[in-house]
Coordinates of C-alpha atoms in Angstrom, one line a residue:
M1 CA 89.0 96.8 136.2
A2 CA 87.7 93.5 137.6
E3 CA 90.7 91.5 139.0
N4 CA 89.9 88.3 137.0
I5 CA 89.7 89.9 133.5
R6 CA 93.3 89.0 132.6
E7 CA 92.8 85.5 133.9
I8 CA 89.7 85.1 131.7
I9 CA 91.8 86.3 128.7
L10 CA 94.6 83.8 129.7
D11 CA 92.2 80.9 129.9
T12 CA 90.6 81.8 126.6
L13 CA 94.0 82.0 124.8
L14 CA 95.0 78.6 126.4
A15 CA 91.8 77.1 125.1
L16 CA 92.4 78.5 121.6
E17 CA 96.0 77.1 121.7
R18 CA 94.6 73.7 122.4
E19 CA 92.2 74.2 119.4
E20 CA 89.2 73.5 121.5
E21 CA 87.0 75.9 119.4
Y22 CA 87.3 78.4 116.6
S23 CA 88.2 81.8 117.9
H24 CA 85.1 83.7 116.9
R25 CA 82.8 81.2 118.5
L26 CA 84.9 80.9 121.7
I27 CA 85.3 84.6 122.1
K28 CA 81.6 85.1 121.7
A29 CA 80.8 82.4 124.2
V30 CA 83.2 84.0 126.7
Q31 CA 81.6 87.4 126.2
D32 CA 78.1 85.9 126.7
K33 CA 79.2 84.1 129.8
Y34 CA 80.6 87.2 131.4
N35 CA 78.0 89.6 130.1
Y36 CA 77.5 90.9 133.6
L37 CA 80.8 92.7 133.5
E38 CA 81.1 96.4 133.0
E39 CA 81.3 97.6 129.4
R40 CA 84.9 98.7 129.9
D41 CA 85.9 95.3 131.1
R42 CA 84.1 93.5 128.3
A43 CA 85.8 95.7 125.7
F44 CA 89.2 95.1 127.3
L45 CA 88.6 91.3 127.3
K46 CA 87.6 91.3 123.7
R47 CA 90.4 93.5 122.4
V48 CA 93.2 91.8 124.2
T49 CA 92.0 88.3 123.4
E50 CA 91.5 89.1 119.7
G51 CA 94.6 91.3 119.4
S52 CA 96.9 88.7 121.0
L53 CA 95.6 86.0 118.6
E54 CA 95.6 88.2 115.5
R55 CA 99.2 89.5 116.1
Q56 CA 100.6 86.2 117.5
L57 CA 103.4 85.8 114.9
E58 CA 104.6 89.4 115.5
L59 CA 104.4 89.0 119.3
D60 CA 106.4 85.8 119.1
Y61 CA 109.0 87.5 116.9
Y62 CA 109.7 90.1 119.6
L63 CA 109.5 87.6 122.4
N64 CA 112.2 85.4 120.7
Q65 CA 114.5 88.4 120.6
Y66 CA 114.3 89.1 124.3
S67 CA 113.7 85.7 125.9
K68 CA 116.4 83.1 126.4
T69 CA 113.7 80.4 126.0
P70 CA 112.2 80.3 122.5
V71 CA 108.5 80.8 122.4
K72 CA 107.9 77.2 121.1
K73 CA 109.6 75.8 124.2
M74 CA 107.8 77.9 126.7
R75 CA 105.2 76.4 129.0
P76 CA 101.8 77.0 127.3
L77 CA 100.5 79.2 130.2
I78 CA 103.7 81.3 130.2
R79 CA 103.6 81.6 126.4
C80 CA 100.0 82.9 126.4
L81 CA 100.6 85.2 129.4
L82 CA 103.6 86.8 127.6
R83 CA 101.8 87.2 124.3
M84 CA 98.8 89.0 125.9
S85 CA 101.1 91.2 128.0
V86 CA 103.3 92.2 125.0
Y87 CA 100.2 93.0 123.0
Q88 CA 99.1 95.4 125.8
L89 CA 102.6 96.9 125.9
L90 CA 102.7 97.6 122.1
Y91 CA 99.1 98.3 121.3
M92 CA 97.3 99.6 124.3
D93 CA 98.7 103.0 125.4
S94 CA 95.9 103.4 127.9
V95 CA 97.4 100.6 130.1
P96 CA 100.5 101.6 132.0
D97 CA 103.5 99.5 131.2
S98 CA 104.1 99.0 135.0
A99 CA 100.6 97.7 135.4
V100 CA 101.0 95.2 132.6
C101 CA 104.2 93.8 134.1
N102 CA 102.9 93.7 137.6
E103 CA 99.7 92.0 136.7
A104 CA 101.5 89.4 134.6
C105 CA 103.8 88.5 137.5
K106 CA 100.8 88.2 139.9
L107 CA 99.0 86.0 137.4
A108 CA 102.0 83.8 136.9
A109 CA 102.3 83.2 140.7
K110 CA 98.6 82.6 141.1
R111 CA 98.6 79.9 138.4
G112 CA 101.5 78.0 140.0
F113 CA 104.5 79.6 138.3
A114 CA 105.8 81.8 141.1
S115 CA 109.4 80.6 140.3
L116 CA 109.1 82.2 136.9
K117 CA 107.9 85.7 138.1
G118 CA 111.4 87.1 137.7
Y119 CA 111.7 85.7 134.2
V120 CA 108.3 87.1 133.2
N121 CA 109.1 90.4 134.7
G122 CA 112.5 90.6 133.1
V123 CA 111.2 89.9 129.6
L124 CA 108.3 92.3 129.8
R125 CA 110.2 95.2 131.3
T126 CA 112.9 94.8 128.7
I127 CA 110.4 94.9 125.8
A128 CA 108.6 97.9 127.5
R129 CA 111.9 99.7 127.7
E130 CA 113.0 98.9 124.1
K131 CA 109.6 99.1 122.4
G132 CA 110.4 102.3 120.7
A133 CA 113.4 100.6 119.0
L134 CA 111.7 97.4 117.9
S135 CA 112.4 96.6 114.2
L136 CA 110.9 94.4 111.6
P137 CA 112.9 92.1 109.2
D138 CA 114.4 94.1 106.4
K139 CA 111.9 94.8 103.7
N140 CA 114.3 94.6 100.8
Q141 CA 116.4 91.6 102.0
E142 CA 113.6 89.5 103.5
P143 CA 110.3 90.8 101.9
V144 CA 108.3 87.7 102.7
R145 CA 109.4 87.6 106.3
H146 CA 108.9 91.3 106.6
L147 CA 105.3 91.0 105.6
S148 CA 104.8 87.9 107.7
V149 CA 105.9 89.6 110.9
K150 CA 104.4 93.0 110.2
Y151 CA 101.0 91.6 109.5
S152 CA 101.3 88.4 111.5
M153 CA 100.7 86.2 108.5
P154 CA 102.3 82.8 108.0
E155 CA 105.2 83.1 105.5
W156 CA 103.7 80.7 103.0
L157 CA 100.6 82.8 102.7
S158 CA 102.5 86.0 102.5
E159 CA 104.6 84.4 99.7
L160 CA 101.5 83.0 97.9
W161 CA 100.0 86.5 97.6
L162 CA 103.2 88.3 97.0
D163 CA 103.9 86.0 94.0
E164 CA 100.4 86.4 92.7
Y165 CA 99.7 90.1 93.2
G166 CA 103.0 91.9 93.9
W167 CA 104.1 94.1 96.8
Q168 CA 101.6 96.9 96.7
I169 CA 98.4 94.9 96.4
T170 CA 99.6 92.3 99.0
A171 CA 100.5 94.9 101.5
A172 CA 97.1 96.6 101.1
L173 CA 95.4 93.3 101.4
L174 CA 97.2 92.2 104.5
D175 CA 96.7 95.6 106.2
A176 CA 93.0 95.5 105.4
L177 CA 92.7 92.0 106.9
M178 CA 94.1 93.4 110.2
Q179 CA 91.5 96.1 110.4
I180 CA 88.2 96.0 112.4
H181 CA 85.5 94.8 110.0
P182 CA 82.1 96.4 110.6
V183 CA 79.1 94.1 111.0
S184 CA 76.8 94.2 107.9
L185 CA 73.0 94.3 108.2
R186 CA 71.2 93.1 105.1
F187 CA 67.6 94.4 105.2
V188 CA 64.8 92.4 103.5
S189 CA 64.4 93.5 99.9
T190 CA 60.7 94.1 100.4
L191 CA 61.3 97.1 102.7
S192 CA 61.2 100.5 101.1
E193 CA 64.1 102.9 101.6
A194 CA 61.9 105.0 103.9
E195 CA 61.2 101.9 106.1
R196 CA 64.9 101.1 106.2
E197 CA 65.8 104.6 107.2
E198 CA 63.1 104.6 109.9
L199 CA 64.7 101.5 111.5
C200 CA 68.2 103.0 111.2
S201 CA 66.9 106.1 113.0
R202 CA 65.6 103.9 115.9
M203 CA 68.9 102.1 116.0
Y204 CA 70.7 105.4 116.2
Q205 CA 68.8 106.3 119.2
Q206 CA 70.1 103.2 120.9
G207 CA 73.8 104.1 120.1
V208 CA 74.1 102.3 116.7
R209 CA 75.5 104.3 113.8
L210 CA 74.9 102.8 110.3
S211 CA 76.3 103.7 106.9
H212 CA 75.2 102.6 103.4
S213 CA 77.2 100.0 101.6
R214 CA 78.5 101.4 98.3
Y215 CA 77.4 98.3 96.5
L216 CA 73.8 97.5 97.5
P217 CA 71.1 99.9 98.8
Y218 CA 69.7 97.3 101.3
V219 CA 73.0 96.6 103.0
Y220 CA 74.2 98.8 105.9
L221 CA 77.5 98.8 107.8
M222 CA 77.5 99.2 111.6
E223 CA 80.2 101.8 112.1
E224 CA 79.4 102.2 115.8
F225 CA 77.7 99.8 118.1
G226 CA 77.2 100.8 121.7
M227 CA 74.7 98.1 122.8
A228 CA 75.8 95.5 125.3
E229 CA 72.8 93.3 124.5
G230 CA 74.0 92.5 120.9
V231 CA 72.5 92.7 117.5
S232 CA 69.5 90.5 118.5
A233 CA 68.3 93.4 120.6
L234 CA 68.2 95.9 117.7
P235 CA 64.8 97.1 116.5
G236 CA 63.5 94.9 113.7
F237 CA 65.6 91.9 114.4
E238 CA 62.9 89.7 116.0
D239 CA 60.5 90.9 113.3
G240 CA 62.8 89.6 110.6
A241 CA 63.5 93.0 109.1
F242 CA 67.2 92.3 108.6
T243 CA 69.9 89.6 109.0
I244 CA 73.6 89.7 109.4
Q245 CA 75.1 89.1 106.0
D246 CA 78.2 90.6 104.4
V247 CA 77.6 92.5 101.2
S248 CA 79.8 90.1 99.3
S249 CA 77.4 87.2 100.1
A250 CA 74.5 89.3 98.9
L251 CA 76.3 90.3 95.7
A252 CA 76.7 86.6 94.9
V253 CA 72.9 86.3 94.9
E254 CA 72.5 89.5 92.9
A255 CA 74.9 88.1 90.3
A256 CA 72.8 85.0 89.9
G257 CA 70.0 87.0 88.4
I258 CA 67.2 85.0 90.1
R259 CA 63.8 85.8 88.7
E260 CA 60.3 85.4 90.1
G261 CA 59.1 81.8 89.9
D262 CA 62.6 80.3 89.7
L263 CA 63.5 77.1 91.4
V264 CA 66.8 77.7 93.2
I265 CA 68.9 75.0 94.8
D266 CA 71.4 76.2 97.4
V267 CA 73.8 73.2 97.8
C268 CA 75.9 74.3 100.8
A269 CA 73.4 76.8 102.3
A270 CA 74.3 77.3 106.0
P271 CA 73.8 79.7 107.7
G272 CA 71.1 80.5 105.1
G273 CA 71.7 84.1 104.2
K274 CA 71.9 83.4 100.4
S275 CA 68.9 81.1 100.5
I276 CA 66.8 83.7 102.2
L277 CA 67.8 86.5 99.8
A278 CA 67.3 84.1 96.9
G279 CA 63.8 83.3 98.3
E280 CA 62.9 86.9 98.3
K281 CA 63.9 87.3 94.7
A282 CA 62.1 84.1 93.5
W283 CA 58.9 84.8 95.4
T284 CA 55.8 85.5 93.4
D285 CA 52.1 85.6 94.2
K286 CA 51.2 83.7 91.1
A287 CA 49.6 80.4 92.1
D288 CA 50.9 78.6 88.9
C289 CA 54.4 79.9 89.1
Q290 CA 55.6 80.0 92.7
G291 CA 59.3 80.5 93.1
R292 CA 61.0 78.5 95.8
V293 CA 64.4 77.6 97.2
L294 CA 65.7 74.2 98.3
A295 CA 68.4 74.9 101.0
R296 CA 70.6 72.0 101.8
D297 CA 73.7 71.2 103.9
V298 CA 75.6 68.3 105.1
S299 CA 74.6 68.0 108.7
E300 CA 71.6 68.4 111.0
D301 CA 73.4 71.1 113.0
K302 CA 73.9 73.2 109.9
V303 CA 70.4 72.8 108.7
T304 CA 69.0 73.7 112.1
V305 CA 70.9 77.0 111.9
I306 CA 69.3 77.6 108.4
E307 CA 65.9 76.8 109.8
E308 CA 66.3 79.2 112.7
N309 CA 67.1 82.1 110.4
I310 CA 64.3 81.1 108.0
R311 CA 61.8 81.3 110.8
R312 CA 62.9 84.6 112.1
M313 CA 63.0 86.1 108.6
K314 CA 59.6 84.6 107.8
A315 CA 60.9 83.1 104.6
L316 CA 57.9 81.1 103.5
N317 CA 59.2 79.6 100.2
I318 CA 62.3 77.8 101.4
Q319 CA 62.5 74.1 102.0
T320 CA 65.5 72.6 104.0
E321 CA 67.1 69.2 103.7
V322 CA 70.2 67.4 105.1
F323 CA 72.1 66.3 102.0
D324 CA 75.8 65.7 101.2
G325 CA 76.7 68.0 98.3
T326 CA 79.3 65.7 97.0
Y327 CA 76.5 63.3 95.9
T328 CA 74.0 63.8 93.1
D329 CA 70.3 63.6 93.9
E330 CA 68.9 61.9 90.7
A331 CA 65.5 63.3 91.5
L332 CA 66.7 66.9 90.9
V333 CA 68.8 66.4 87.7
E334 CA 68.1 69.3 85.3
K335 CA 65.3 70.7 87.6
A336 CA 66.9 74.0 88.8
D337 CA 66.7 77.4 87.1
V338 CA 69.6 78.5 89.4
V339 CA 72.1 76.5 91.5
L340 CA 74.1 78.3 94.1
L341 CA 77.4 76.7 94.9
D342 CA 79.1 78.5 97.9
V343 CA 81.5 75.7 98.6
P344 CA 83.7 74.9 101.6
C345 CA 87.0 76.7 101.2
S346 CA 90.1 77.8 103.0
G347 CA 88.3 81.0 104.3
L348 CA 91.3 83.3 103.7
G349 CA 89.0 86.2 102.8
V350 CA 87.3 86.3 106.2
M351 CA 90.4 86.3 108.5
G352 CA 89.4 89.7 109.7
K353 CA 86.5 88.0 111.5
K354 CA 87.9 84.5 112.1
R355 CA 91.4 85.4 113.2
D356 CA 92.9 81.9 113.7
I357 CA 92.2 80.6 110.2
K358 CA 95.6 81.7 109.1
Y359 CA 97.3 79.5 111.8
H360 CA 95.3 76.4 111.0
M361 CA 95.3 76.4 107.2
T362 CA 98.0 74.5 105.3
K363 CA 98.9 73.8 101.7
E364 CA 97.9 70.2 102.3
K365 CA 94.5 71.2 103.6
M366 CA 94.0 73.6 100.7
A367 CA 94.7 70.8 98.2
G368 CA 92.1 68.6 99.9
L369 CA 89.6 71.5 99.7
M370 CA 90.2 71.9 96.0
E371 CA 89.3 68.3 95.4
L372 CA 86.2 68.6 97.5
Q373 CA 85.1 71.7 95.6
K374 CA 85.4 69.7 92.3
Q375 CA 83.3 66.9 93.8
I376 CA 80.6 69.3 94.8
A377 CA 80.8 71.1 91.5
R378 CA 80.3 67.9 89.5
A379 CA 77.3 66.9 91.6
G380 CA 75.7 70.4 91.7
A381 CA 76.2 71.0 88.0
C382 CA 73.8 68.2 87.2
Y383 CA 70.8 70.1 88.8
V384 CA 71.0 73.0 86.3
K385 CA 68.5 73.0 83.5
P386 CA 69.8 73.5 80.0
G387 CA 70.1 77.2 79.7
G388 CA 70.0 77.6 83.5
I389 CA 72.5 79.4 85.7
L390 CA 75.2 78.1 88.1
L391 CA 76.7 80.6 90.5
Y392 CA 80.0 79.6 92.1
S393 CA 81.4 81.4 95.1
T394 CA 83.9 81.1 98.0
C395 CA 85.1 83.3 100.9
T396 CA 88.7 82.9 100.0
I397 CA 91.6 84.6 98.1
H398 CA 93.3 81.7 96.4
S399 CA 93.5 81.2 92.6
G400 CA 93.5 77.4 93.0
E401 CA 90.1 77.5 94.6
N402 CA 88.8 80.3 92.5
Q403 CA 90.1 81.1 89.0
A404 CA 91.2 77.5 88.5
M405 CA 87.6 76.4 89.2
V406 CA 86.4 78.8 86.5
R407 CA 88.5 76.7 84.1
F408 CA 87.1 73.5 85.6
F409 CA 83.5 74.6 84.9
T410 CA 84.2 75.7 81.3
Q411 CA 86.6 73.0 80.2
D412 CA 85.7 70.0 82.3
L413 CA 82.0 70.5 82.8
G414 CA 81.3 72.4 79.6
F415 CA 79.5 75.4 81.1
E416 CA 79.5 78.8 79.3
P417 CA 80.9 81.8 81.2
V418 CA 78.4 84.6 81.7
S419 CA 79.6 88.2 82.1
L420 CA 79.0 90.0 85.4
E421 CA 79.1 93.4 83.7
D422 CA 75.3 93.9 83.9
V423 CA 74.6 92.4 87.3
L424 CA 77.3 93.9 89.6
P425 CA 77.7 97.6 90.6
D426 CA 79.8 99.7 88.3
V427 CA 81.9 100.9 91.3
L428 CA 82.8 97.3 92.1
L429 CA 83.8 96.5 88.5
A430 CA 85.9 99.6 88.4
Q431 CA 87.8 98.4 91.5
K432 CA 88.4 95.1 89.7
K433 CA 89.9 96.9 86.8
Q434 CA 92.1 99.0 89.2
I435 CA 93.6 95.8 90.6
E436 CA 94.2 94.4 87.1
K437 CA 95.9 97.7 86.2
E438 CA 98.2 97.7 89.2
M439 CA 99.2 94.1 88.6
C440 CA 100.0 94.9 85.0
K441 CA 102.1 97.9 86.1
V442 CA 104.4 95.6 88.1
G443 CA 104.4 92.9 85.5
K444 CA 102.2 90.4 87.4
E445 CA 100.2 88.0 85.2
P446 CA 97.1 86.2 86.7
A447 CA 98.1 83.0 88.4
V448 CA 95.5 81.2 86.2
R449 CA 95.3 82.5 82.7
L450 CA 91.6 82.9 81.7
T451 CA 90.0 83.9 78.4
K452 CA 88.4 87.3 78.3
E453 CA 85.0 85.6 78.5
E454 CA 86.0 83.7 81.6
S455 CA 87.6 86.7 83.2
D456 CA 84.4 88.8 82.6
A457 CA 82.4 86.0 84.3
C458 CA 84.2 86.2 87.6
I459 CA 85.5 88.7 90.2
Q460 CA 87.9 88.4 93.2
L461 CA 86.9 90.8 96.0
L462 CA 90.0 92.0 97.8
P463 CA 89.9 93.8 101.2
G464 CA 91.9 96.9 100.8
Y465 CA 90.4 97.6 97.4
M466 CA 86.8 96.5 97.9
E467 CA 84.6 97.3 100.9
A468 CA 83.8 93.7 101.6
D469 CA 85.1 90.4 102.8
G470 CA 87.6 88.6 100.6
F471 CA 85.2 86.8 98.3
F472 CA 85.0 85.2 94.8
I473 CA 82.0 85.1 92.5
A474 CA 81.8 83.3 89.1
K475 CA 78.7 82.9 86.9
F476 CA 78.0 80.2 84.3
R477 CA 75.2 79.0 82.0
R478 CA 74.6 75.4 81.1
K479 CA 74.7 74.9 77.4
T480 CA 71.8 73.0 75.9
D481 CA 74.2 70.4 74.6
C482 CA 76.2 70.2 77.8
C483 CA 76.2 67.0 79.9
P484 CA 78.2 67.7 83.1
V485 CA 78.0 64.2 84.6

């Protein structure tokens, strides 16, 4: 192993602690910077960095038991060094304990903390010796703290879900959020099954193994990925045959029921996956009825990302604009057949991909997001024609941002809930009923009480039960006598 790999990991963790960048972006940037390293070293770098971040609360719990200095009072470099070392001791059997301890001491000395070598060595060797006897907080006496430490989830989030879903569902959810999430490839809907399979065969020859999503025939999951060059080097990428898009995002577009010739407004469109799929569904060769998509977002940077994806995917019927979704564009009032509102949210459903979200989100931030979502909903609702469709979605698991918004659309904005029964896969709807059944079994009522019509119009995708990101989808129709402004 290259000598400086652990030092690269240490510097990455220090940068993340200073909140210089979101983890998924910084880790990718580090991997790109050191792409000349051997595959084994790159894999070690990625796993230790992500694992140390993802299991931070658990690692701190054990460190606090064996260190005289509490984690919060440690020097940042020593704190990060101990975290990454304990992660290796507990979760990487292929690395000898002696090597972990020795390399940590060397690195502490190299970075100006030679006087703390004995301390670092003592803490790590004690944990290495005692790791078979490490215990979690008692499940019965401290259920919230038990879940928090076991799954390295802040206590307030563990308590939030435990109160809402009960023990079994919450434990399954937290466990699923800790698992490796395969990358999803969404093939363009114009490709035939034979053409998709031919591309998959070519990818297989390059070390990529794909499996079908259970929900949509044109979404595939990358179970194995042995290419150092990345997804952009896969056959068909440059030709626009597929894009990276989770099946949950594609399901939201499916649920909208977009038809040929429709005008679709995607209010918060970046990075553009929903807009591109919506464009494929709205496309028609009829000169007098050409479907199109208006993809908007709040900044030039976000719109640039959308435009890059549009160009690669050769999506000809999508127009992009910079526009703040909290404001109403009077020129578009009652013009859209379909409005897509995938609003900014707490992102709790994608923690398996963005591991530091859980450490940065707070109750106060969530309250601010809920108000922002209502502002965007009020503005976006105005664009829907009478009888048109509004599709609301988030990538979070929080009733205040999801089910409570269903109530906001029906009661405050006067929209009619539209059942998802005929537009989502039967297997997905069956999984929804399974969750409801399990909640009923333990006496858990929904955090937001919805009518049957409202409940049928929405679905909360839960990792551990659904094979997708944590995601929420709700569908509404504007009544002819409704005036949402």
